[in-house]
């Protein structure tokens, strides 16, 4: 990439640009090739397992959903702390709060109206992001226990 | 009668391409798709592209698995055993599909974090962001519906507890749970419902959202993190 630009005359445009093809796609294909290697290596070393056939009469000791649903599953349990608001509050808060969170995330471009892009100029957004990720990671961890 | 010059073998591929291109206009489409300029400061960190690649891998391995999979409770488990033990490289195809499901979700989330950190969702890319959120939900749906299909103990009980999550939604919660399960319990109906969602509804939704996502990226170019948005 770098020796290509040294031969080329200085870009006339104000914005420094690079052609999508082949520069961008070449490095993208290299990344894909590496991921394919990772996928096949993981599959060869740790093949997908299969437990006993499903039996509605025999509940296994450790029943839990897939890891990507553990955070919300655990939050439903943690929401018991809202019981001071009434007997129905834990169940309601357990589903409403993640629902609001997902709604906020979906409409993020309309909520965050500052034109600043650099992460260094948006410390609040960065702090919120790290806090949310930390909580999700913690819930996933204790949910998996 | 018009005499045509005999075509040499070497010219044939070019002539065939010319014949097709004069009717379809493929060259123009490919050129306009590939030959675009991107800002030098804009990196993608490969995360979105890798998510696409893993999806392509999921589509290929999923189609291969569907050749041997039988979607009834009595046959499903045995068809997985057959894939794992009898079909040539069946164990590898199934394992790549299982690992790919996890990697696709991981890369989807990493891509989203990268977009938030660099503020790449800001105008004019709001629709790209919302299509991306749709893609994340579809990907999670793929994981949820695909997990039941092997019909082993882990699949059955993970789906049993997974379908209790929407129970907490007021008013429609229990109806929604029974709608997902196609009944009050996980049964043969759940399995065929999950397979239909997994193999038809979700792939079509995903391809549609991907098309919108990419059309917008192509129209607007990649976001340059060093450029403050001028509105």
Short mmCIF file of C-alpha atoms in Angstrom, two decimals:
data_model
loop_
_atom_site.label_atom_id
_atom_site.label_comp_id
_atom_site.label_asym_id
_atom_site.label_seq_id
_atom_site.Cartn_x
_atom_site.Cartn_y
_atom_site.Cartn_z
CA UNK A 1 0.00 0.00 0.00
CA UNK A 2 2.73 2.46 0.96
CA UNK A 3 5.02 1.95 -2.07
CA UNK A 4 2.03 2.39 -4.37
CA UNK A 5 1.40 5.87 -2.99
CA UNK A 6 5.04 6.94 -3.23
CA UNK A 7 4.98 6.49 -7.04
CA UNK A 8 1.61 8.12 -7.48
CA UNK A 9 1.35 11.90 -7.75
CA UNK A 10 -0.14 13.73 -4.79
CA UNK A 11 -3.90 13.39 -4.66
CA UNK A 12 -5.54 16.45 -6.17
CA UNK A 13 -8.62 16.20 -3.97
CA UNK A 14 -8.83 17.77 -0.55
CA UNK A 15 -9.68 14.44 1.03
CA UNK A 16 -6.98 11.81 0.88
CA UNK A 17 -8.63 8.81 -0.71
CA UNK A 18 -7.76 5.29 -1.75
CA UNK A 19 -9.43 3.08 -4.38
CA UNK A 20 -11.67 0.40 -2.86
CA UNK A 21 -10.50 -2.14 -5.41
CA UNK A 22 -7.98 -3.76 -5.10
CA UNK A 23 -6.41 -2.14 -1.99
CA UNK A 24 -9.29 -2.49 0.40
CA UNK A 25 -10.63 -5.81 -0.82
CA UNK A 26 -7.20 -7.48 -0.83
CA UNK A 27 -6.66 -6.87 2.88
CA UNK A 28 -10.27 -7.86 3.51
CA UNK A 29 -9.74 -11.20 1.72
CA UNK A 30 -6.60 -11.83 3.80
CA UNK A 31 -8.66 -11.29 6.97
CA UNK A 32 -11.31 -13.71 5.66
CA UNK A 33 -8.67 -16.31 4.93
CA UNK A 34 -7.34 -16.04 8.50
CA UNK A 35 -10.87 -16.36 9.94
CA UNK A 36 -11.48 -19.45 7.78
CA UNK A 37 -8.28 -20.91 9.27
CA UNK A 38 -9.48 -20.11 12.81
CA UNK A 39 -12.92 -21.67 12.10
CA UNK A 40 -11.49 -24.92 10.72
CA UNK A 41 -8.83 -25.15 13.47
CA UNK A 42 -11.39 -24.66 16.26
CA UNK A 43 -13.71 -27.20 14.59
CA UNK A 44 -10.96 -29.79 14.24
CA UNK A 45 -9.71 -29.35 17.81
CA UNK A 46 -13.09 -28.93 19.50
CA UNK A 47 -15.78 -30.58 17.33
CA UNK A 48 -19.42 -29.83 18.08
CA UNK A 49 -20.66 -32.27 20.70
CA UNK A 50 -23.95 -34.06 21.08
CA UNK A 51 -25.57 -34.94 24.40
CA UNK A 52 -28.16 -37.66 25.02
CA UNK A 53 -31.37 -37.46 23.03
CA UNK A 54 -33.89 -34.89 24.28
CA UNK A 55 -36.07 -36.19 27.09
CA UNK A 56 -38.85 -34.00 28.49
CA UNK A 57 -39.03 -36.22 31.60
CA UNK A 58 -35.36 -35.84 32.66
CA UNK A 59 -34.26 -32.31 33.55
CA UNK A 60 -30.44 -32.07 33.51
CA UNK A 61 -28.81 -30.40 36.58
CA UNK A 62 -27.46 -27.29 34.82
CA UNK A 63 -30.08 -25.84 32.51
CA UNK A 64 -29.14 -22.53 30.92
CA UNK A 65 -29.68 -20.74 27.60
CA UNK A 66 -26.94 -20.02 25.02
CA UNK A 67 -24.18 -17.69 26.24
CA UNK A 68 -25.49 -14.70 24.26
CA UNK A 69 -28.81 -14.85 26.15
CA UNK A 70 -27.22 -15.38 29.58
CA UNK A 71 -27.01 -11.63 30.35
CA UNK A 72 -30.75 -11.01 29.89
CA UNK A 73 -31.61 -14.36 31.54
CA UNK A 74 -29.51 -13.45 34.58
CA UNK A 75 -30.90 -9.89 34.64
CA UNK A 76 -34.41 -11.36 35.03
CA UNK A 77 -33.16 -13.08 38.21
CA UNK A 78 -31.21 -10.04 39.45
CA UNK A 79 -34.35 -7.92 38.98
CA UNK A 80 -35.65 -9.44 42.24
CA UNK A 81 -34.10 -6.35 43.91
CA UNK A 82 -37.07 -4.36 42.56
CA UNK A 83 -39.42 -6.31 44.85
CA UNK A 84 -39.73 -3.24 47.11
CA UNK A 85 -41.87 -1.70 44.32
CA UNK A 86 -44.45 -4.49 44.55
CA UNK A 87 -44.79 -8.20 43.86
CA UNK A 88 -45.06 -7.78 40.07
CA UNK A 89 -42.18 -5.28 39.83
CA UNK A 90 -39.24 -7.73 39.51
CA UNK A 91 -40.72 -9.49 36.46
CA UNK A 92 -41.73 -6.19 34.85
CA UNK A 93 -38.45 -4.38 35.47
CA UNK A 94 -36.52 -7.47 34.41
CA UNK A 95 -37.93 -7.28 30.92
CA UNK A 96 -38.74 -3.54 30.59
CA UNK A 97 -35.26 -2.24 31.45
CA UNK A 98 -33.45 -4.39 28.83
CA UNK A 99 -36.25 -3.46 26.40
CA UNK A 100 -35.62 0.25 27.01
CA UNK A 101 -31.88 -0.37 26.64
CA UNK A 102 -32.37 -2.06 23.27
CA UNK A 103 -34.70 0.74 22.15
CA UNK A 104 -32.11 3.38 23.11
CA UNK A 105 -29.44 1.45 21.22
CA UNK A 106 -31.65 1.13 18.12
CA UNK A 107 -32.35 4.88 18.01
CA UNK A 108 -28.82 5.87 19.06
CA UNK A 109 -28.15 8.06 15.96
CA UNK A 110 -31.18 10.21 16.88
CA UNK A 111 -30.32 10.46 20.57
CA UNK A 112 -26.64 11.32 20.23
CA UNK A 113 -26.86 14.60 18.28
CA UNK A 114 -23.33 15.93 18.72
CA UNK A 115 -21.38 16.11 15.46
CA UNK A 116 -18.16 14.96 17.19
CA UNK A 117 -16.87 11.60 16.06
CA UNK A 118 -13.56 10.98 17.78
CA UNK A 119 -13.91 8.82 20.89
CA UNK A 120 -11.55 11.15 22.80
CA UNK A 121 -14.01 14.04 22.37
CA UNK A 122 -16.98 11.95 23.58
CA UNK A 123 -15.96 10.81 27.09
CA UNK A 124 -19.55 10.35 28.33
CA UNK A 125 -20.49 8.03 25.46
CA UNK A 126 -17.30 6.06 25.99
CA UNK A 127 -17.92 5.77 29.75
CA UNK A 128 -21.52 4.60 29.20
CA UNK A 129 -20.35 2.06 26.63
CA UNK A 130 -17.69 0.62 28.94
CA UNK A 131 -20.12 0.52 31.89
CA UNK A 132 -22.82 -1.28 29.86
CA UNK A 133 -20.30 -3.78 28.47
CA UNK A 134 -18.89 -4.44 31.95
CA UNK A 135 -22.38 -5.09 33.38
CA UNK A 136 -23.27 -7.37 30.44
CA UNK A 137 -20.00 -9.28 30.83
CA UNK A 138 -20.55 -9.68 34.60
CA UNK A 139 -24.16 -10.87 34.14
CA UNK A 140 -23.02 -13.33 31.46
CA UNK A 141 -20.31 -14.59 33.82
CA UNK A 142 -22.53 -15.15 36.85
CA UNK A 143 -25.32 -16.46 34.58
CA UNK A 144 -22.93 -19.13 33.31
CA UNK A 145 -22.01 -20.30 36.82
CA UNK B 1 -26.62 -15.24 -45.90
CA UNK B 2 -24.16 -13.47 -43.63
CA UNK B 3 -20.85 -15.22 -43.23
CA UNK B 4 -19.39 -15.25 -39.74
CA UNK B 5 -15.67 -15.51 -39.18
CA UNK B 6 -14.75 -18.76 -37.41
CA UNK B 7 -13.87 -18.06 -33.80
CA UNK B 8 -10.60 -19.35 -32.45
CA UNK B 9 -10.68 -21.16 -29.12
CA UNK B 10 -8.57 -18.47 -27.50
CA UNK B 11 -11.05 -15.72 -28.37
CA UNK B 12 -14.06 -17.73 -27.30
CA UNK B 13 -14.26 -16.77 -23.59
CA UNK B 14 -13.93 -13.07 -24.45
CA UNK B 15 -16.60 -13.39 -27.14
CA UNK B 16 -18.97 -15.23 -24.82
CA UNK B 17 -18.41 -12.55 -22.17
CA UNK B 18 -19.06 -9.80 -24.76
CA UNK B 19 -22.27 -11.54 -25.83
CA UNK B 20 -23.53 -11.76 -22.26
CA UNK B 21 -22.31 -8.29 -21.29
CA UNK B 22 -24.01 -6.60 -24.25
CA UNK B 23 -27.30 -7.99 -22.87
CA UNK B 24 -26.79 -7.73 -19.12
CA UNK B 25 -24.36 -4.85 -18.66
CA UNK B 26 -22.42 -6.79 -16.04
CA UNK B 27 -19.18 -4.89 -16.60
CA UNK B 28 -20.72 -1.52 -15.82
CA UNK B 29 -22.31 -2.91 -12.65
CA UNK B 30 -19.07 -4.51 -11.44
CA UNK B 31 -16.97 -1.45 -12.31
CA UNK B 32 -19.30 0.95 -10.53
CA UNK B 33 -19.43 -1.34 -7.48
CA UNK B 34 -15.68 -1.88 -7.16
CA UNK B 35 -14.09 1.32 -8.40
CA UNK B 36 -15.02 3.69 -5.66
CA UNK B 37 -12.64 5.72 -3.53
CA UNK B 38 -12.55 5.53 0.24
CA UNK B 39 -11.04 8.03 2.66
CA UNK B 40 -7.47 7.13 3.59
CA UNK B 41 -8.21 7.59 7.29
CA UNK B 42 -11.23 5.26 7.20
CA UNK B 43 -10.47 1.76 8.38
CA UNK B 44 -13.10 -0.87 8.91
CA UNK B 45 -10.97 -3.03 11.19
CA UNK B 46 -12.38 -5.93 9.13
CA UNK B 47 -15.10 -6.68 11.68
CA UNK B 48 -18.14 -6.09 9.43
CA UNK B 49 -16.51 -7.85 6.49
CA UNK B 50 -15.62 -10.85 8.66
CA UNK B 51 -19.24 -11.01 9.87
CA UNK B 52 -20.30 -11.22 6.21
CA UNK B 53 -17.71 -13.90 5.53
CA UNK B 54 -18.85 -16.00 8.50
CA UNK B 55 -22.43 -15.66 7.26
CA UNK B 56 -21.39 -16.94 3.81
CA UNK B 57 -19.69 -19.86 5.57
CA UNK B 58 -22.89 -20.47 7.61
CA UNK B 59 -24.99 -20.46 4.42
CA UNK B 60 -22.71 -22.98 2.69
CA UNK B 61 -22.34 -25.34 5.67
CA UNK B 62 -26.04 -24.94 6.56
CA UNK B 63 -27.15 -25.95 3.05
CA UNK B 64 -24.84 -28.97 3.24
CA UNK B 65 -26.28 -29.97 6.64
CA UNK B 66 -29.84 -29.63 5.33
CA UNK B 67 -29.09 -32.42 2.82
CA UNK B 68 -28.94 -34.94 5.68
CA UNK B 69 -31.00 -33.34 8.47
CA UNK B 70 -34.49 -34.67 9.23
CA UNK B 71 -36.74 -32.26 11.17
CA UNK B 72 -38.82 -34.61 13.33
CA UNK B 73 -38.02 -35.36 17.01
CA UNK B 74 -37.60 -39.07 16.34
CA UNK B 75 -35.33 -38.64 13.31
CA UNK B 76 -33.48 -35.38 14.07
CA UNK B 77 -31.14 -36.80 16.72
CA UNK B 78 -30.29 -39.83 14.61
CA UNK B 79 -29.68 -37.69 11.53
CA UNK B 80 -27.15 -35.65 13.53
CA UNK B 81 -25.46 -38.89 14.64
CA UNK B 82 -25.40 -39.97 10.99
CA UNK B 83 -23.86 -36.61 9.93
CA UNK B 84 -21.22 -36.88 12.67
CA UNK B 85 -20.27 -40.53 12.07
CA UNK B 86 -21.19 -41.63 8.55
CA UNK B 87 -21.13 -38.65 6.18
CA UNK B 88 -17.66 -37.78 4.82
CA UNK B 89 -16.42 -34.71 6.71
CA UNK B 90 -19.92 -34.36 8.17
CA UNK B 91 -18.44 -33.81 11.65
CA UNK B 92 -16.30 -30.96 10.24
CA UNK B 93 -19.19 -29.30 8.39
CA UNK B 94 -21.37 -29.43 11.51
CA UNK B 95 -18.54 -28.18 13.76
CA UNK B 96 -17.75 -25.26 11.42
CA UNK B 97 -21.47 -24.40 11.45
CA UNK B 98 -21.58 -24.53 15.27
CA UNK B 99 -18.40 -22.47 15.74
CA UNK B 100 -19.45 -20.09 12.96
CA UNK B 101 -22.71 -19.37 14.82
CA UNK B 102 -20.72 -18.17 17.85
CA UNK B 103 -18.12 -16.26 15.82
CA UNK B 104 -20.81 -14.48 13.79
CA UNK B 105 -22.41 -13.13 16.99
CA UNK B 106 -19.00 -12.16 18.44
CA UNK B 107 -17.91 -10.30 15.29
CA UNK B 108 -21.33 -8.67 14.94
CA UNK B 109 -21.03 -7.28 18.50
CA UNK B 110 -17.37 -6.24 18.03
CA UNK B 111 -18.37 -4.44 14.80
CA UNK B 112 -21.13 -2.62 16.69
CA UNK B 113 -18.74 -1.56 19.49
CA UNK B 114 -16.26 -0.24 16.89
CA UNK B 115 -19.04 1.79 15.21
CA UNK B 116 -20.07 3.30 18.56
CA UNK B 117 -16.47 4.17 19.55
CA UNK B 118 -15.78 5.95 16.25
CA UNK B 119 -19.22 7.55 16.03
CA UNK B 120 -19.78 6.06 12.57
CA UNK B 121 -23.56 5.88 13.14
CA UNK B 122 -23.89 9.67 12.96
CA UNK B 123 -25.69 11.43 10.09
CA UNK B 124 -26.06 10.52 7.27
CA UNK B 125 -25.63 6.89 8.40
CA UNK B 126 -28.66 6.47 10.71
CA UNK B 127 -30.39 3.95 8.41
CA UNK B 128 -27.17 1.94 8.04
CA UNK B 129 -27.05 1.72 11.85
CA UNK B 130 -30.68 0.61 12.20
CA UNK B 131 -30.25 -2.00 9.45
CA UNK B 132 -27.19 -3.18 11.38
CA UNK B 133 -29.23 -3.49 14.58
CA UNK B 134 -31.76 -5.53 12.59
CA UNK B 135 -28.91 -7.75 11.41
CA UNK B 136 -27.79 -8.29 15.03
CA UNK B 137 -31.32 -9.36 16.04
CA UNK B 138 -31.59 -11.69 13.03
CA UNK B 139 -28.19 -13.21 13.93
CA UNK B 140 -29.36 -13.81 17.53
CA UNK B 141 -32.54 -15.36 16.10
CA UNK B 142 -30.41 -17.70 14.00
CA UNK B 143 -28.54 -18.79 17.11
CA UNK B 144 -31.72 -19.29 19.12
CA UNK B 145 -33.59 -21.32 16.47
CA UNK B 146 -30.54 -23.30 15.34
CA UNK B 147 -29.69 -24.45 18.86
CA UNK B 148 -32.81 -26.65 19.11
CA UNK B 149 -32.30 -28.52 15.85
CA UNK B 150 -29.90 -31.30 17.09
CA UNK B 151 -32.68 -32.32 19.54
CA UNK B 152 -30.33 -33.41 22.32
CA UNK B 153 -30.75 -32.67 26.03
CA UNK B 154 -28.78 -29.42 25.88
CA UNK B 155 -30.79 -28.18 22.88
CA UNK B 156 -34.13 -29.12 24.42
CA UNK B 157 -33.54 -27.55 27.84
CA UNK B 158 -31.73 -24.44 26.58
CA UNK B 159 -34.76 -23.75 24.38
CA UNK B 160 -37.10 -24.50 27.29
CA UNK B 161 -35.48 -21.81 29.46
CA UNK B 162 -34.81 -19.49 26.50
CA UNK B 163 -38.50 -19.38 25.62
CA UNK B 164 -39.34 -18.41 29.21
CA UNK B 165 -37.51 -15.06 28.81
CA UNK B 166 -40.41 -13.36 26.91
CA UNK B 167 -42.81 -14.68 29.60
CA UNK B 168 -41.96 -11.60 31.68
CA UNK B 169 -43.41 -9.20 29.08
CA UNK B 170 -46.69 -7.83 30.47
CA UNK B 171 -50.03 -8.92 28.92
CA UNK B 172 -48.66 -10.78 25.87
CA UNK B 173 -45.79 -12.63 27.62
CA UNK B 174 -47.35 -16.05 28.01
CA UNK B 175 -49.02 -15.89 24.64
CA UNK B 176 -45.63 -15.01 23.08
CA UNK B 177 -43.95 -17.96 24.83
CA UNK B 178 -46.59 -20.37 23.52
CA UNK B 179 -46.33 -18.75 20.08
CA UNK B 180 -42.56 -19.36 20.01
CA UNK B 181 -43.05 -22.96 21.22
CA UNK B 182 -46.05 -23.61 18.94
CA UNK B 183 -47.80 -24.94 22.06
CA UNK B 184 -47.32 -25.02 25.80
CA UNK B 185 -44.28 -27.33 25.58
CA UNK B 186 -41.35 -27.92 23.25
CA UNK B 187 -42.63 -30.52 20.80
CA UNK B 188 -42.44 -31.73 17.21
CA UNK B 189 -44.33 -28.54 16.24
CA UNK B 190 -41.63 -26.38 17.89
CA UNK B 191 -38.95 -28.21 15.92
CA UNK B 192 -40.59 -27.68 12.51
CA UNK B 193 -41.43 -24.06 13.43
CA UNK B 194 -37.83 -23.35 14.44
CA UNK B 195 -36.51 -25.02 11.29
CA UNK B 196 -38.82 -22.94 9.08
CA UNK B 197 -37.67 -19.75 10.81
CA UNK B 198 -34.03 -20.84 10.72
CA UNK B 199 -33.95 -21.89 7.05
CA UNK B 200 -36.45 -19.56 5.37
CA UNK B 201 -37.58 -16.50 7.32
CA UNK B 202 -34.26 -15.48 8.87
CA UNK B 203 -32.05 -16.00 5.75
CA UNK B 204 -34.43 -13.93 3.63
CA UNK B 205 -34.59 -11.19 6.29
CA UNK B 206 -30.81 -11.22 6.66
CA UNK B 207 -30.15 -10.94 2.91
CA UNK B 208 -32.65 -8.07 2.64
CA UNK B 209 -31.07 -6.16 5.54
CA UNK B 210 -27.57 -6.89 4.22
CA UNK B 211 -28.60 -5.46 0.83
CA UNK B 212 -29.85 -2.26 2.47
CA UNK B 213 -26.73 -2.07 4.67
CA UNK B 214 -24.40 -2.41 1.67
CA UNK B 215 -26.37 -0.14 -0.64
CA UNK B 216 -26.04 2.62 1.97
CA UNK B 217 -22.32 1.95 2.48
CA UNK B 218 -21.84 2.10 -1.29
CA UNK B 219 -23.82 5.33 -1.64
CA UNK B 220 -22.28 7.14 1.33
CA UNK B 221 -18.81 5.63 1.42
CA UNK B 222 -17.01 4.57 4.57
CA UNK B 223 -17.12 6.95 7.52
CA UNK B 224 -13.93 8.92 8.08
CA UNK B 225 -13.34 9.07 11.85
CA UNK B 226 -11.12 12.15 11.47
CA UNK B 227 -13.80 14.15 9.72
CA UNK B 228 -16.26 16.10 11.82
CA UNK B 229 -19.69 15.83 10.33
CA UNK B 230 -20.86 19.02 8.63
CA UNK B 231 -24.59 19.42 8.66
#
